[in-house]
Amino acid sequence: MLMYKVGVVGDKDSIMGFLALGIDIFPAYDSDEIKKSIHKLVEDEYAIIYITEQASLLAKESIAKYKDYQLPAIIVIPGIGGSMGLGMNEVRESSKRAIGADILFKE
């Protein structure tokens, strides 16, 4: 059976709970650490990379580099401080690209 690897990148307080789910954690606090973690996860063939909203702001270029790849799926999640709306915006943009219209979040 094929098993995909899942990892999460962000500040330690925000990602520690993922250990209980068996997800590999990669604490990172500055832009360089975050970018290196993303690159390592891609090299190590992780299928899903969760990244906190705060961390995603520091690694926009690295995330954009893999946006059109089938794997890994890079998913922005809220950090311990709550949602900044970035993850929901990603869902909105992805659905607009796939469908051609904003049917999920009509304004």
mmCIF file of C-alpha atoms in Angstrom, residues 18-60:
data_model
loop_
_atom_site.group_PDB
_atom_site.id
_atom_site.type_symbol
_atom_site.label_atom_id
_atom_site.label_comp_id
_atom_site.label_asym_id
_atom_site.label_seq_id
_atom_site.Cartn_x
_atom_site.Cartn_y
_atom_site.Cartn_z
ATOM 1 C CA PHE A 18 0.198 17.664 14.704
ATOM 2 C CA LEU A 19 2.617 15.207 16.345
ATOM 3 C CA ALA A 20 -0.369 13.520 18.011
ATOM 4 C CA LEU A 21 -1.749 12.843 14.526
ATOM 5 C CA GLY A 22 1.493 11.252 13.359
ATOM 6 C CA ILE A 23 2.382 14.217 11.149
ATOM 7 C CA ASP A 24 6.035 15.248 10.926
ATOM 8 C CA ILE A 25 6.662 18.748 12.245
ATOM 9 C CA PHE A 26 9.281 21.217 11.074
ATOM 10 C CA PRO A 27 9.506 24.208 13.418
ATOM 11 C CA ALA A 28 10.800 27.267 11.590
ATOM 12 C CA TYR A 29 10.763 30.915 12.556
ATOM 13 C CA ASP A 30 12.520 32.991 9.909
ATOM 14 C CA SER A 31 12.352 33.160 6.141
ATOM 15 C CA ASP A 32 15.485 31.076 5.544
ATOM 16 C CA GLU A 33 14.420 28.281 7.920
ATOM 17 C CA ILE A 34 10.950 28.153 6.396
ATOM 18 C CA LYS A 35 12.240 28.040 2.805
ATOM 19 C CA LYS A 36 14.793 25.344 3.702
ATOM 20 C CA SER A 37 12.079 23.276 5.387
ATOM 21 C CA ILE A 38 9.802 23.504 2.342
ATOM 22 C CA HIS A 39 12.660 22.550 0.011
ATOM 23 C CA LYS A 40 13.621 19.589 2.237
ATOM 24 C CA LEU A 41 10.036 18.331 2.337
ATOM 25 C CA VAL A 42 9.809 18.523 -1.458
ATOM 26 C CA GLU A 43 13.148 16.705 -1.841
ATOM 27 C CA ASP A 44 11.983 14.041 0.620
ATOM 28 C CA GLU A 45 8.809 13.552 -1.455
ATOM 29 C CA TYR A 46 6.212 14.715 1.043
ATOM 30 C CA ALA A 47 2.785 14.680 -0.593
ATOM 31 C CA ILE A 48 1.146 17.251 1.686
ATOM 32 C CA ILE A 49 2.802 20.217 3.334
ATOM 33 C CA TYR A 50 0.763 22.250 5.792
ATOM 34 C CA ILE A 51 2.217 25.679 6.514
ATOM 35 C CA THR A 52 0.972 28.263 8.978
ATOM 36 C CA GLU A 53 -0.305 31.541 7.586
ATOM 37 C CA GLN A 54 2.449 33.472 9.329
ATOM 38 C CA ALA A 55 5.139 31.201 7.872
ATOM 39 C CA SER A 56 3.577 31.360 4.413
ATOM 40 C CA LEU A 57 4.019 35.136 4.396
ATOM 41 C CA LEU A 58 7.772 34.632 4.792
ATOM 42 C CA ALA A 59 8.049 32.054 1.993
ATOM 43 C CA LYS A 60 5.727 33.277 -0.751
#
